[in-house]
Amino acid sequence: MMQNNKESERIVFKPVLKVIILILISFVVVGALAVILYGPNESQVEIEELGPDVVENGIHVRTGLVDAEGLQTVITNCTSCHSSQLIIQNRMGEEQWNATIRWMQKTQGLWPLGDNQKIIVDYLVKNYPPLEKGRRPALTRIDWYNHDE
């Protein structure tokens, strides 16, 4: 009688196993179809075909930095450690850029830049200077009204 139970368990187990395997194969086939139908499109491939040195409207496409003298030195020395966005969001004068470089050398492991430091700082001062902030512009064309009316 015990042997009979084992045989009946085997009989039930085989169809269940087949159903599970069929479900797994279905997931693999559906996943493969999804990748084929909805995978990477051509625009993603086009971006890679542009190359690393494409400039559009005066902006180096890959980094977002201004295309100007010293750009390649900045890319080589600065973007090997951090994103170019960190450069773009900071705007400083010559003294502040030099102080930032000294801080990076002292605390962040930046190597001695030698003659490249002047090229980098000149590029940054020219293209990412401090923004002139001040009061809002004076109001003009104001239609005043009389409180007594």
PDB file of N, CA and C in Angstrom, residues 12 19 22 34 41 44 60-61 64-66 77 83 85-86 92 99-100 106 114 121 123 137 143 145:
ATOM      1  N   VAL A  12       1.284  12.230 -10.115  1.00  0.00           N
ATOM      2  CA  VAL A  12       0.798  13.606  -9.984  1.00  0.00           C
ATOM      3  C   VAL A  12       1.945  14.585 -10.168  1.00  0.00           C
ATOM      4  N   VAL A  19       4.002  21.359 -16.228  1.00  0.00           N
ATOM      5  CA  VAL A  19       3.316  22.652 -16.270  1.00  0.00           C
ATOM      6  C   VAL A  19       4.284  23.758 -15.833  1.00  0.00           C
ATOM      7  N   LEU A  22       6.736  24.387 -18.582  1.00  0.00           N
ATOM      8  CA  LEU A  22       6.047  25.080 -19.670  1.00  0.00           C
ATOM      9  C   LEU A  22       5.881  26.569 -19.344  1.00  0.00           C
ATOM     10  N   ALA A  34       9.820  40.539 -26.125  1.00  0.00           N
ATOM     11  CA  ALA A  34       9.772  41.918 -25.632  1.00  0.00           C
ATOM     12  C   ALA A  34      11.067  42.649 -25.956  1.00  0.00           C
ATOM     13  N   ASN A  41      16.284  51.511 -29.413  1.00  0.00           N
ATOM     14  CA  ASN A  41      15.867  52.058 -30.702  1.00  0.00           C
ATOM     15  C   ASN A  41      17.043  52.747 -31.389  1.00  0.00           C
ATOM     16  N   GLN A  44      19.219  55.748 -29.766  1.00  0.00           N
ATOM     17  CA  GLN A  44      20.263  55.409 -28.807  1.00  0.00           C
ATOM     18  C   GLN A  44      21.555  55.056 -29.535  1.00  0.00           C
ATOM     19  N   HIS A  60      30.355  71.391 -26.068  1.00  0.00           N
ATOM     20  CA  HIS A  60      30.881  70.037 -26.256  1.00  0.00           C
ATOM     21  C   HIS A  60      29.783  69.079 -25.800  1.00  0.00           C
ATOM     22  N   VAL A  61      29.234  68.293 -26.732  1.00  0.00           N
ATOM     23  CA  VAL A  61      28.027  67.502 -26.482  1.00  0.00           C
ATOM     24  C   VAL A  61      28.210  66.501 -25.349  1.00  0.00           C
ATOM     25  N   GLY A  64      28.979  68.833 -22.015  1.00  0.00           N
ATOM     26  CA  GLY A  64      28.166  70.018 -21.745  1.00  0.00           C
ATOM     27  C   GLY A  64      28.996  71.254 -21.477  1.00  0.00           C
ATOM     28  N   LEU A  65      30.318  71.143 -21.603  1.00  0.00           N
ATOM     29  CA  LEU A  65      31.205  72.277 -21.360  1.00  0.00           C
ATOM     30  C   LEU A  65      31.290  73.169 -22.598  1.00  0.00           C
ATOM     31  N   VAL A  66      31.585  74.444 -22.371  1.00  0.00           N
ATOM     32  CA  VAL A  66      31.748  75.407 -23.458  1.00  0.00           C
ATOM     33  C   VAL A  66      32.971  75.020 -24.284  1.00  0.00           C
ATOM     34  N   ASN A  77      41.922  66.588 -17.295  1.00  0.00           N
ATOM     35  CA  ASN A  77      42.337  66.691 -15.899  1.00  0.00           C
ATOM     36  C   ASN A  77      41.190  66.750 -14.899  1.00  0.00           C
ATOM     37  N   SER A  83      32.174  64.644 -12.524  1.00  0.00           N
ATOM     38  CA  SER A  83      31.334  65.005 -13.653  1.00  0.00           C
ATOM     39  C   SER A  83      31.590  66.442 -14.081  1.00  0.00           C
ATOM     40  N   GLN A  85      29.351  68.345 -14.876  1.00  0.00           N
ATOM     41  CA  GLN A  85      28.259  69.132 -14.300  1.00  0.00           C
ATOM     42  C   GLN A  85      28.702  69.848 -13.033  1.00  0.00           C
ATOM     43  N   LEU A  86      29.657  69.275 -12.326  1.00  0.00           N
ATOM     44  CA  LEU A  86      30.189  69.924 -11.123  1.00  0.00           C
ATOM     45  C   LEU A  86      30.915  71.213 -11.501  1.00  0.00           C
ATOM     46  N   MET A  92      33.288  80.805 -10.459  1.00  0.00           N
ATOM     47  CA  MET A  92      34.222  81.474  -9.556  1.00  0.00           C
ATOM     48  C   MET A  92      35.197  82.333 -10.343  1.00  0.00           C
ATOM     49  N   ALA A  99      42.071  78.280  -5.529  1.00  0.00           N
ATOM     50  CA  ALA A  99      41.887  77.756  -4.168  1.00  0.00           C
ATOM     51  C   ALA A  99      41.182  76.401  -4.202  1.00  0.00           C
ATOM     52  N   THR A 100      40.231  76.250  -5.104  1.00  0.00           N
ATOM     53  CA  THR A 100      39.527  74.971  -5.234  1.00  0.00           C
ATOM     54  C   THR A 100      40.480  73.880  -5.704  1.00  0.00           C
ATOM     55  N   LYS A 106      45.071  68.954  -1.924  1.00  0.00           N
ATOM     56  CA  LYS A 106      45.366  68.671  -0.515  1.00  0.00           C
ATOM     57  C   LYS A 106      44.476  67.563   0.054  1.00  0.00           C
ATOM     58  N   GLY A 114      50.951  71.332 -12.828  1.00  0.00           N
ATOM     59  CA  GLY A 114      52.029  72.006 -13.550  1.00  0.00           C
ATOM     60  C   GLY A 114      51.493  73.152 -14.395  1.00  0.00           C
ATOM     61  N   VAL A 121      42.564  77.085 -15.302  1.00  0.00           N
ATOM     62  CA  VAL A 121      41.977  78.236 -14.603  1.00  0.00           C
ATOM     63  C   VAL A 121      41.572  79.315 -15.604  1.00  0.00           C
ATOM     64  N   TYR A 123      40.596  78.880 -18.672  1.00  0.00           N
ATOM     65  CA  TYR A 123      39.370  78.381 -19.309  1.00  0.00           C
ATOM     66  C   TYR A 123      38.171  78.585 -18.381  1.00  0.00           C
ATOM     67  N   PRO A 137      15.680  94.179 -11.403  1.00  0.00           N
ATOM     68  CA  PRO A 137      15.621  95.426 -12.170  1.00  0.00           C
ATOM     69  C   PRO A 137      14.502  96.325 -11.646  1.00  0.00           C
ATOM     70  N   ASP A 143       1.055 100.627 -13.809  1.00  0.00           N
ATOM     71  CA  ASP A 143      -0.238 101.316 -13.831  1.00  0.00           C
ATOM     72  C   ASP A 143      -0.692 101.501 -12.384  1.00  0.00           C
ATOM     73  N   TYR A 145      -2.940 103.070  -9.320  1.00  0.00           N
ATOM     74  CA  TYR A 145      -4.361 103.378  -9.144  1.00  0.00           C
ATOM     75  C   TYR A 145      -4.514 104.237  -7.897  1.00  0.00           C
TER      76      TYR A 145
END
